[in-house]
């Protein structure tokens, strides 16, 4: 087993919220897949923005506006560098993953013909299913689903069978939020491209753990949320290849996204502004940049290795509890353990864990089709971050044991 | 220490008690608990002793919306009294509904319509529930009252 190279004690000091008590108990925050906590460095960036240079961007002649514009565009470049996009204008700063997906879905409404096919995976988050259903209703395109197996892995043989010349678009998450499965997106992207289909990868759950290189992946679109990677809520990224972004029509109309407006005709601004109508989340964008700086300073390989250690440890300890079953046992997984105890509703376990200071998610995790597949109402999901510790895993395990004793 | 109230566990068979009296009894019981743990343990016990709804009534129509767990409630007139049976797939939720069934079942629809629900706040139930569960609790009370209104209309 790889030994921890991170200085977890020092890292934890960066996160003020980790000192909190919940119901009189020290907070054990294991709901990182829903949203991550925010380090002081990012909080400082937010405070600095509002304390020193809050102004609207891209339109002012005054100093504050210049400073805010520079900082915002700097943040875009940080995002570009992080995901290794070729050009800064291929980075659209969005409100988050859902927003990015909707920009692409809306754009494809102008491209798809009746009878065209869109493929989604069975492992999707609702935000990655509903926009495509809406798109199919609008265009007459047909939705195909890549099935999953009992381990929570995509059945790639079926994917290859479903893929055809009619396939125009494939959507898949890089990592499943409900189960933590890392999907073989390289294979999906390569095969889809061979049939001329575009690929959108939902990186919301991958981005906190894996640094994706969009050029190496050759992916057409990649979307993430800042709030899952130590940034604030309400900001995210849509990466799109330049050619695609030029081809897609804008999503929302408004200020910032126009070049020229007359009542006869408006011409759209160049990328990325074409997709950034209205005043954006300026502070959020800047803080997102600060979050990437923070995570990169720690280093993604070290983060991934340490989280994997936590995952192995938690898996082993939890499986020792009688009647506990883990859902999602893919070979490639991020630090997510989705589980149930036989005869107990996940919601009951979650309620007791909360009383013991342990924050987990319970329910269907916005992935009802997955729950239906396993014929369960939901799971308890513990999701780990690099600031969690083995001691916290022990607290979780003891709390689950206590809940089991109370509830059975 | 887990306090177990025999009257309670036989499900409020003391039919002479008014809704108000039953509620006061519940408040008394809950005031004896020292911490949330005892409350939860008690609610879990209550959940386990809830009179089960007949399987044929566990239909989608009888599901109360607004709960993360499923809750089914069935109401039937026995004489002039409305009798509730219920079930849930989650045990703490079952405990909550058991408290409500105990407070409202076996009373006339009019008594149920007119009954106060302040006792919920007094036993500190809401503050010990997650937001979704607290919403579920509100939905449950609303549903019991709606049944009473429906049966009252029938009686008229
Ligand atoms: C895989 C996945 N996709 C999309 C989303 C939606 O992200 P957001 O709510 O930030 O738009 C989430 C968030 O839970 C997710 O886990």
Coordinates of C-alpha atoms and ligand atoms in Angstrom, one line a residue:
Chain A
X1 CA 0.0 0.0 0.0
X2 CA 1.2 3.5 -0.9
X3 CA 2.0 5.4 2.3
X4 CA 0.6 8.8 2.9
X5 CA 2.8 11.6 1.6
X6 CA 0.4 14.4 2.4
X7 CA 0.7 16.4 5.6
X8 CA -3.0 15.9 6.6
X9 CA -2.6 17.8 9.9
X10 CA -1.5 20.9 8.0
X11 CA -4.1 20.5 5.3
X12 CA -6.9 20.2 7.8
X13 CA -5.8 23.5 9.4
X14 CA -6.7 25.1 6.0
X15 CA -10.3 24.2 6.4
X16 CA -12.0 26.2 9.2
X17 CA -15.2 24.3 9.0
X18 CA -13.5 21.1 10.0
X19 CA -13.3 22.5 13.6
X20 CA -17.1 22.6 13.8
X21 CA -19.1 20.5 16.2
X22 CA -22.4 19.0 15.0
X23 CA -24.8 17.9 17.7
X24 CA -22.1 18.2 20.2
X25 CA -19.7 15.9 18.3
X26 CA -16.7 16.9 16.1
X27 CA -17.9 17.1 12.5
X28 CA -16.8 14.2 10.3
X29 CA -17.6 15.4 6.9
X30 CA -18.1 12.5 4.4
X31 CA -20.4 14.1 1.9
X32 CA -17.6 15.4 -0.3
X33 CA -19.2 14.1 -3.5
X34 CA -22.2 16.4 -2.9
X35 CA -19.9 19.4 -2.2
X36 CA -16.4 19.8 -1.0
X37 CA -15.3 22.1 1.9
X38 CA -13.6 25.4 1.3
X39 CA -10.0 26.1 2.3
X40 CA -9.0 29.5 3.9
X41 CA -7.0 30.4 0.7
X42 CA -10.3 30.3 -1.3
X43 CA -12.2 32.1 1.4
X44 CA -9.5 34.7 1.4
X45 CA -9.8 35.2 -2.4
X46 CA -13.5 35.8 -2.0
X47 CA -13.0 38.3 0.9
X48 CA -10.2 40.0 -1.1
X49 CA -12.5 40.4 -4.1
X50 CA -15.3 42.0 -2.2
X51 CA -13.0 44.0 0.0
X52 CA -10.8 45.4 -2.7
X53 CA -11.9 45.2 -6.3
X54 CA -15.5 44.3 -6.6
X55 CA -16.6 45.7 -10.0
X56 CA -18.3 44.6 -13.2
X57 CA -16.0 43.3 -15.8
X58 CA -15.4 43.7 -19.5
X59 CA -17.1 47.0 -19.6
X60 CA -15.6 49.6 -17.3
X61 CA -12.8 52.1 -18.0
X62 CA -12.1 52.5 -14.3
X63 CA -9.3 50.8 -12.4
X64 CA -11.5 48.4 -10.3
X65 CA -13.2 47.1 -13.4
X66 CA -9.8 46.5 -15.0
X67 CA -8.6 44.7 -12.0
X68 CA -11.7 42.5 -11.7
X69 CA -11.6 41.8 -15.5
X70 CA -7.9 40.8 -15.2
X71 CA -8.5 38.6 -12.2
X72 CA -11.4 36.9 -13.9
X73 CA -9.6 36.3 -17.1
X74 CA -6.6 35.1 -15.1
X75 CA -8.9 32.5 -13.5
X76 CA -10.0 31.4 -16.9
X77 CA -6.4 30.8 -17.8
X78 CA -5.9 28.8 -14.6
X79 CA -8.8 26.6 -15.6
X80 CA -7.4 26.3 -19.1
X81 CA -4.0 25.3 -17.8
X82 CA -5.5 22.9 -15.3
X83 CA -7.5 20.9 -17.9
X84 CA -4.8 21.6 -20.6
X85 CA -7.2 23.1 -23.1
X86 CA -5.4 24.4 -26.1
X87 CA -7.1 27.9 -26.0
X88 CA -8.4 30.0 -23.2
X89 CA -11.6 30.8 -25.2
X90 CA -12.5 27.1 -25.2
X91 CA -13.2 27.5 -21.5
X92 CA -16.7 28.8 -20.8
X93 CA -17.2 29.7 -17.2
X94 CA -20.6 28.5 -16.2
X95 CA -22.8 28.3 -13.1
X96 CA -21.8 24.6 -12.8
X97 CA -22.0 21.2 -14.4
X98 CA -25.8 21.4 -14.9
X99 CA -25.5 24.7 -16.7
X100 CA -22.7 23.4 -18.9
X101 CA -24.7 20.3 -19.9
X102 CA -27.7 22.5 -20.8
X103 CA -25.6 24.8 -23.0
X104 CA -24.5 21.8 -25.0
X105 CA -27.9 20.1 -25.1
X106 CA -29.5 23.4 -26.2
X107 CA -26.9 23.8 -28.9
X108 CA -27.5 20.3 -30.3
X109 CA -31.2 21.1 -30.7
X110 CA -30.1 23.1 -33.8
X111 CA -28.1 20.2 -35.1
X112 CA -30.0 17.0 -34.5
X113 CA -32.5 15.5 -37.0
X114 CA -35.4 13.1 -36.2
X115 CA -34.0 9.6 -36.1
X116 CA -30.6 10.7 -34.9
X117 CA -29.4 9.0 -31.8
X118 CA -28.0 10.2 -28.5
X119 CA -26.4 7.8 -26.1
X120 CA -26.2 8.2 -22.3
X121 CA -24.9 5.8 -19.7
X122 CA -26.9 4.0 -17.2
X123 CA -24.8 5.6 -14.5
X124 CA -25.9 9.1 -15.0
X125 CA -26.9 11.8 -12.6
X126 CA -30.4 13.2 -13.2
X127 CA -28.8 16.4 -14.5
X128 CA -27.3 14.3 -17.3
X129 CA -30.5 12.5 -18.2
X130 CA -33.2 15.1 -18.1
X131 CA -31.7 17.6 -20.6
X132 CA -31.2 14.8 -23.1
X133 CA -34.8 13.6 -22.7
X134 CA -35.9 17.2 -23.3
X135 CA -33.6 17.4 -26.3
X136 CA -35.1 14.2 -27.8
X137 CA -38.6 15.6 -27.3
X138 CA -37.6 18.7 -29.2
X139 CA -35.8 17.1 -32.1
X140 CA -37.2 13.7 -32.5
X141 CA -33.8 12.1 -31.7
X142 CA -33.8 8.8 -29.9
X143 CA -32.2 8.2 -26.6
X144 CA -30.1 5.0 -26.1
X145 CA -28.8 3.8 -22.8
X146 CA -25.4 2.1 -22.2
X147 CA -26.3 -0.6 -19.6
X148 CA -24.3 -1.4 -16.4
X149 CA -23.4 -4.6 -14.7
X150 CA -23.8 -5.7 -11.0
X151 CA -20.4 -4.2 -10.1
X152 CA -21.6 -0.8 -11.4
X153 CA -19.5 -0.9 -14.5
X154 CA -20.6 0.0 -17.9
X155 CA -21.1 -3.0 -20.3
X156 CA -18.7 -1.8 -23.0
X157 CA -19.7 -4.6 -25.4
X158 CA -23.2 -3.2 -25.4
X159 CA -21.9 0.3 -25.9
X160 CA -20.1 -0.9 -29.1
X161 CA -23.2 -2.6 -30.3
X162 CA -25.4 0.4 -29.7
X163 CA -22.9 2.8 -31.4
X164 CA -23.8 3.4 -35.1
X165 CA -23.7 6.0 -37.8
X166 CA -26.9 7.4 -36.4
X167 CA -25.2 8.2 -33.1
X168 CA -24.5 11.9 -33.0
X169 CA -23.7 12.4 -29.4
X170 CA -22.5 10.3 -26.4
X171 CA -22.8 11.5 -22.8
X172 CA -21.2 9.8 -19.9
X173 CA -19.8 10.8 -16.6
X174 CA -16.2 10.3 -16.0
X175 CA -16.9 9.1 -12.5
X176 CA -20.4 8.0 -11.2
X177 CA -21.6 10.1 -8.3
X178 CA -23.7 7.3 -6.8
X179 CA -21.1 4.5 -7.0
X180 CA -17.7 6.1 -7.6
X181 CA -17.1 4.0 -10.8
X182 CA -14.4 5.5 -13.0
X183 CA -15.7 4.9 -16.6
X184 CA -13.5 4.0 -19.5
X185 CA -14.0 7.4 -21.2
X186 CA -10.9 7.0 -23.5
X187 CA -12.5 4.0 -25.1
X188 CA -15.9 5.8 -25.3
X189 CA -14.4 8.9 -26.9
X190 CA -12.2 7.0 -29.4
X191 CA -15.0 4.7 -30.5
X192 CA -17.6 7.5 -30.7
X193 CA -15.2 9.6 -32.8
X194 CA -14.7 6.7 -35.3
X195 CA -18.5 6.8 -35.9
X196 CA -18.5 10.6 -36.2
X197 CA -20.3 11.2 -32.9
X198 CA -19.4 14.0 -30.5
X199 CA -18.7 13.2 -26.8
X200 CA -19.6 15.2 -23.7
X201 CA -18.0 14.0 -20.5
X202 CA -19.5 15.0 -17.1
X203 CA -16.4 15.5 -15.0
X204 CA -18.2 16.7 -11.9
X205 CA -17.2 13.7 -9.8
X206 CA -13.9 13.1 -11.4
X207 CA -12.4 16.6 -11.2
X208 CA -11.8 16.5 -7.4
X209 CA -9.7 13.4 -7.8
X210 CA -8.4 13.1 -11.3
X211 CA -6.8 15.9 -13.4
X212 CA -8.3 15.4 -16.9
X213 CA -6.3 16.5 -19.9
X214 CA -8.9 17.4 -22.5
X215 CA -6.4 17.5 -25.4
X216 CA -5.0 14.1 -24.6
X217 CA -8.5 12.7 -24.1
X218 CA -9.5 14.4 -27.4
X219 CA -12.9 15.0 -25.8
X220 CA -15.4 17.4 -27.4
X221 CA -16.9 18.7 -24.2
X222 CA -16.0 18.4 -20.6
X223 CA -18.0 19.9 -17.7
X224 CA -17.2 20.4 -14.0
X225 CA -18.5 22.2 -10.9
X226 CA -16.2 24.4 -8.8
X227 CA -18.0 23.5 -5.6
X228 CA -16.9 19.9 -5.7
X229 CA -13.2 20.9 -6.0
X230 CA -12.8 23.2 -3.0
X231 CA -14.3 26.2 -4.9
X232 CA -17.5 28.1 -4.2
X233 CA -21.0 27.1 -5.5
X234 CA -22.4 28.7 -8.6
X235 CA -19.4 28.4 -10.8
X236 CA -18.0 25.7 -13.1
X237 CA -16.5 25.0 -16.5
X238 CA -17.7 24.0 -19.8
X239 CA -14.7 23.0 -22.0
X240 CA -15.6 22.7 -25.7
X241 CA -13.4 22.3 -28.7
X242 CA -13.2 25.6 -30.5
X243 CA -14.9 24.2 -33.7
X244 CA -17.8 22.9 -31.7
X245 CA -18.3 26.0 -29.7
X246 CA -18.4 28.0 -32.9
X247 CA -20.9 25.7 -34.4
X248 CA -23.3 25.7 -31.4
X249 CA -25.8 28.5 -31.1
X250 CA -25.7 30.6 -27.9
X251 CA -27.8 29.4 -25.0
X252 CA -29.0 32.6 -23.4
X253 CA -29.3 36.1 -24.8
X254 CA -28.2 39.1 -22.9
X255 CA -25.4 41.5 -22.2
X256 CA -21.8 40.4 -22.6
X257 CA -22.7 37.9 -25.3
X258 CA -23.3 40.3 -28.2
X259 CA -21.0 42.1 -30.7
X260 CA -23.5 44.4 -32.2
X261 CA -27.2 44.9 -31.5
X262 CA -29.8 46.5 -33.7
X263 CA -33.5 45.7 -33.8
X264 CA -33.0 44.0 -37.1
X265 CA -30.1 41.7 -36.1
X266 CA -27.7 41.0 -33.4
X267 CA -24.3 39.5 -34.0
X268 CA -22.8 37.4 -31.3
X269 CA -19.6 38.1 -29.5
X270 CA -16.6 35.9 -30.0
X271 CA -15.9 32.9 -27.8
X272 CA -16.0 32.6 -24.8
X273 CA -18.4 35.5 -24.4
X274 CA -21.0 34.1 -26.7
X275 CA -21.9 31.6 -24.0
X276 CA -21.5 34.0 -21.0
X277 CA -24.6 36.2 -21.2
X278 CA -25.1 38.7 -18.5
X279 CA -22.8 39.5 -15.6
X280 CA -21.1 36.3 -14.6
X281 CA -20.2 35.0 -11.2
X282 CA -17.1 37.1 -11.1
X283 CA -16.0 36.4 -7.6
X284 CA -16.9 32.7 -8.0
X285 CA -14.7 32.5 -11.1
X286 CA -11.8 34.1 -9.3
X287 CA -12.3 31.8 -6.3
X288 CA -12.5 28.8 -8.6
X289 CA -9.1 29.7 -9.9
X290 CA -7.8 30.0 -6.3
X291 CA -9.3 26.5 -5.6
X292 CA -7.4 25.0 -8.5
X293 CA -4.2 26.7 -7.3
X294 CA -4.8 25.2 -3.8
X295 CA -5.4 21.7 -5.1
X296 CA -2.5 21.8 -7.5
X297 CA -0.1 22.9 -4.8
X298 CA -1.0 19.7 -2.9
X299 CA -0.8 17.8 -6.2
X300 CA -3.3 15.5 -7.8
X301 CA -1.2 12.3 -7.8
X302 CA -0.7 12.6 -4.0
X303 CA -4.4 13.4 -3.5
X304 CA -5.5 10.4 -5.6
X305 CA -3.1 8.0 -3.8
X306 CA -4.1 9.1 -0.4
X307 CA -7.8 9.0 -1.2
X308 CA -7.3 5.5 -2.5
X309 CA -5.7 4.5 0.8
X310 CA -8.8 5.9 2.6
X311 CA -11.1 4.0 0.2
X312 CA -9.4 0.7 0.8
X313 CA -9.4 1.2 4.5
X314 CA -13.0 2.2 4.7
X315 CA -14.1 -0.6 2.4
X316 CA -12.4 -3.2 4.5
X317 CA -13.7 -1.8 7.8
X318 CA -17.2 -1.4 6.6
X319 CA -17.4 -4.8 5.1
X320 CA -16.6 -6.3 8.5
X321 CA -20.0 -5.1 9.7
X322 CA -22.6 -7.8 9.6
X323 CA -25.2 -7.5 6.8
X324 CA -23.4 -4.5 5.2
X325 CA -23.4 -4.6 1.4
X326 CA -21.5 -2.2 -0.8
X327 CA -23.0 -1.1 -4.1
X328 CA -20.5 -0.3 -6.8
X329 CA -17.5 -2.6 -6.7
X330 CA -15.9 -1.6 -9.9
X331 CA -12.2 -2.2 -10.3
X332 CA -11.6 1.5 -11.0
X333 CA -13.2 3.6 -8.3
X334 CA -12.8 7.0 -6.6
X335 CA -13.2 7.3 -2.8
X336 CA -16.9 6.7 -2.6
X337 CA -18.6 3.9 -0.6
X338 CA -22.3 3.5 -1.2
X339 CA -23.8 0.9 1.1
X340 CA -26.8 -0.5 2.9
X341 CA -27.3 -2.8 5.8
X342 CA -29.7 -5.6 5.3
X343 CA -33.1 -4.8 6.8
X344 CA -32.4 -1.2 7.5
X345 CA -33.5 1.9 5.5
X346 CA -30.6 4.1 4.5
X347 CA -32.4 7.1 5.7
X348 CA -32.5 5.7 9.3
X349 CA -28.8 5.1 9.2
X350 CA -28.1 8.6 7.9
X351 CA -30.3 10.1 10.7
X352 CA -28.4 8.4 13.4
X353 CA -25.0 9.1 11.8
X354 CA -25.9 12.8 11.8
X355 CA -26.6 12.7 15.5
X356 CA -23.1 11.3 15.9
X357 CA -21.6 14.2 13.9
X358 CA -21.0 12.1 10.8
X359 CA -22.3 13.8 7.6
X360 CA -23.1 11.3 4.8
X361 CA -25.6 11.4 2.0
X362 CA -28.6 9.1 1.9
X363 CA -31.1 8.5 -0.8
X364 CA -31.0 7.9 -4.5
X365 CA -28.2 10.5 -5.1
X366 CA -30.0 11.9 -8.1
X367 CA -29.5 8.6 -9.8
X368 CA -32.9 6.8 -9.5
X369 CA -32.2 4.5 -12.5
X370 CA -29.2 3.1 -10.6
X371 CA -31.3 2.4 -7.5
X372 CA -33.9 0.8 -9.6
X373 CA -31.3 -1.4 -11.1
X374 CA -30.3 -2.7 -7.7
X375 CA -33.9 -2.7 -6.5
X376 CA -33.2 -0.5 -3.5
X377 CA -34.7 2.7 -2.3
X378 CA -31.3 4.3 -1.9
X379 CA -28.0 3.9 -0.2
X380 CA -25.9 5.5 2.5
X381 CA -23.0 7.2 0.7
X382 CA -19.7 8.1 2.4
X383 CA -17.5 10.1 0.0
X384 CA -13.9 11.0 1.0
X385 CA -11.6 13.9 0.3
X386 CA -7.9 14.4 0.9
X387 CA -8.6 16.2 4.1
X388 CA -10.4 13.2 5.7
X389 CA -8.4 10.8 7.9
X390 CA -8.4 7.2 8.9
X391 CA -9.5 8.2 12.4
X392 CA -12.6 9.7 10.7
X393 CA -13.2 6.4 8.9
X394 CA -13.1 4.7 12.4
X395 CA -15.7 7.2 13.7
X396 CA -17.9 6.4 10.7
X397 CA -17.5 2.7 11.2
X398 CA -18.3 2.9 14.9
X399 CA -21.3 5.1 14.1
X400 CA -22.7 2.7 11.6
X401 CA -22.3 -0.1 14.1
X402 CA -24.1 1.9 16.7
X403 CA -26.9 2.7 14.2
X404 CA -27.2 -1.0 13.3
X405 CA -27.5 -2.0 16.9
X406 CA -30.2 0.6 17.5
X407 CA -32.2 -0.1 14.4
X408 CA -32.2 -3.8 14.1
Chain B
X1 CA -32.6 4.1 30.4
X2 CA -35.4 3.5 28.0
X3 CA -38.8 4.3 29.3
X4 CA -41.5 2.2 28.0
X5 CA -45.0 3.1 28.4
X6 CA -47.3 0.1 28.5
X7 CA -50.4 2.1 27.6
X8 CA -48.5 3.4 24.6
X9 CA -47.2 0.0 23.5
X10 CA -50.7 -1.4 23.4
X11 CA -51.4 1.5 21.2
X12 CA -53.5 3.9 23.2
X13 CA -56.2 1.4 23.9
X14 CA -57.4 3.8 26.5
X15 CA -60.2 4.9 24.3
X16 CA -61.8 7.2 26.8
X17 CA -58.9 9.7 26.5
X18 CA -59.4 12.8 24.4
X19 CA -56.8 13.8 21.8
X20 CA -55.6 16.6 24.1
X21 CA -55.1 14.1 26.9
X22 CA -53.2 11.7 24.7
X23 CA -51.0 14.5 23.5
X24 CA -50.2 15.5 27.0
X25 CA -49.3 12.0 27.9
X26 CA -46.9 11.9 24.9
X27 CA -45.4 15.2 26.0
X28 CA -44.9 13.7 29.5
X29 CA -43.2 10.7 28.1
X30 CA -40.8 12.7 26.0
X31 CA -40.0 15.1 28.8
X32 CA -38.4 12.1 30.6
X33 CA -35.7 11.6 28.0
X34 CA -32.4 13.1 28.7
X35 CA -30.9 13.1 25.2
X36 CA -31.7 12.6 21.6
X37 CA -30.5 9.0 21.8
X38 CA -33.2 8.0 24.1
X39 CA -35.8 9.8 22.0
X40 CA -34.6 7.9 18.9
X41 CA -34.5 4.6 20.7
X42 CA -38.1 5.3 21.9
X43 CA -39.2 6.3 18.4
X44 CA -37.6 3.1 17.0
X45 CA -39.5 1.0 19.6
X46 CA -42.7 2.8 18.6
X47 CA -42.0 2.2 15.0
X48 CA -41.6 -1.5 15.6
X49 CA -45.0 -1.7 17.4
X50 CA -47.0 0.3 14.9
X51 CA -50.2 -1.5 13.8
X52 CA -49.4 -2.5 10.3
X53 CA -51.6 -1.4 7.5
X54 CA -53.3 -4.2 5.6
X55 CA -51.2 -5.1 2.6
X56 CA -54.0 -4.2 0.2
X57 CA -53.8 -0.6 1.4
X58 CA -50.1 -0.3 0.7
X59 CA -50.8 1.2 -2.6
X60 CA -49.2 4.2 -4.4
X61 CA -52.4 6.1 -3.8
X62 CA -51.9 5.9 -0.1
X63 CA -48.3 7.1 -0.2
X64 CA -47.6 10.4 1.5
X65 CA -45.5 12.6 -0.7
X66 CA -42.7 14.7 0.8
X67 CA -40.9 11.9 2.7
X68 CA -37.5 10.5 1.7
X69 CA -38.8 7.2 2.9
X70 CA -42.2 5.8 1.9
X71 CA -45.1 6.2 4.2
X72 CA -48.5 4.6 3.6
X73 CA -51.6 5.7 5.6
X74 CA -55.0 4.1 5.5
X75 CA -58.1 5.5 7.3
X76 CA -61.4 3.7 8.0
X77 CA -64.5 4.6 10.0
X78 CA -65.4 2.3 12.8
X79 CA -68.7 3.4 14.1
X80 CA -68.3 7.2 14.3
X81 CA -64.5 6.9 15.0
X82 CA -61.8 7.2 12.4
X83 CA -59.1 4.6 12.7
X84 CA -55.7 5.0 11.1
X85 CA -53.2 2.3 10.1
X86 CA -49.9 3.1 8.6
X87 CA -46.5 1.8 7.6
X88 CA -43.2 3.0 6.4
X89 CA -40.1 1.4 4.9
X90 CA -37.9 3.4 7.4
X91 CA -38.2 2.7 11.1
X92 CA -37.7 6.2 12.5
X93 CA -40.3 7.4 10.1
X94 CA -42.5 4.7 11.4
X95 CA -41.9 5.9 14.9
X96 CA -43.0 9.4 14.0
X97 CA -46.1 8.2 12.3
X98 CA -46.8 5.9 15.3
X99 CA -46.9 9.0 17.5
X100 CA -49.3 10.7 15.2
X101 CA -51.5 7.6 14.8
X102 CA -51.6 7.3 18.6
X103 CA -52.6 11.0 19.0
X104 CA -55.3 11.0 16.3
X105 CA -56.6 7.5 15.7
X106 CA -59.9 6.4 17.3
X107 CA -61.5 9.8 17.4
X108 CA -64.3 11.3 15.4
X109 CA -63.4 13.1 12.2
X110 CA -64.6 16.4 13.8
X111 CA -62.3 15.9 16.8
X112 CA -59.4 15.2 14.5
X113 CA -60.1 18.3 12.4
X114 CA -60.3 20.5 15.4
X115 CA -57.2 19.0 17.2
X116 CA -54.2 21.1 17.9
X117 CA -50.8 19.9 16.7
X118 CA -48.6 22.0 19.0
X119 CA -47.5 18.9 20.9
X120 CA -45.2 18.1 18.0
X121 CA -43.2 21.3 18.9
X122 CA -43.4 20.6 22.6
X123 CA -41.8 17.1 22.3
X124 CA -39.0 18.7 20.4
X125 CA -39.5 16.2 17.5
X126 CA -38.9 18.6 14.7
X127 CA -35.6 19.9 15.9
X128 CA -34.4 16.3 16.1
X129 CA -35.3 15.6 12.6
X130 CA -33.5 16.4 9.4
X131 CA -35.3 19.1 7.2
X132 CA -36.7 16.5 4.8
X133 CA -38.0 14.4 7.7
X134 CA -39.5 17.5 9.3
X135 CA -41.3 18.3 6.0
X136 CA -42.4 14.7 5.9
X137 CA -43.9 15.1 9.4
X138 CA -45.9 18.2 8.3
X139 CA -47.1 16.2 5.2
X140 CA -48.2 13.4 7.5
X141 CA -50.2 15.6 9.8
X142 CA -51.8 17.3 6.8
X143 CA -52.8 13.9 5.4
X144 CA -54.4 12.7 8.6
X145 CA -56.4 15.9 8.8
X146 CA -57.4 15.6 5.1
X147 CA -58.7 12.1 5.8
X148 CA -60.8 13.5 8.7
X149 CA -62.2 16.2 6.4
X150 CA -63.1 13.7 3.8
X151 CA -64.9 11.4 6.2
X152 CA -66.6 14.3 7.9
X153 CA -68.0 15.3 4.6
X154 CA -69.3 11.7 4.2
X155 CA -70.9 11.8 7.6
X156 CA -72.7 15.1 6.9
Ligands
LIG1 C1 -21.9 13.3 -11.8 C2 -22.6 14.6 -11.6 N1 -23.1 15.4 -12.6 C3 -23.7 16.5 -12.4 C4 -23.9 17.1 -11.1 C5 -24.6 18.4 -10.9 O1 -23.7 19.3 -10.6 P1 -24.2 20.8 -10.2 O2 -25.4 20.6 -9.3 O3 -23.0 21.4 -9.5 O4 -24.6 21.5 -11.5 C6 -23.4 16.3 -10.0 C7 -23.6 16.8 -8.6 O5 -24.0 16.2 -7.7 C8 -22.8 15.1 -10.2 O6 -22.3 14.4 -9.2

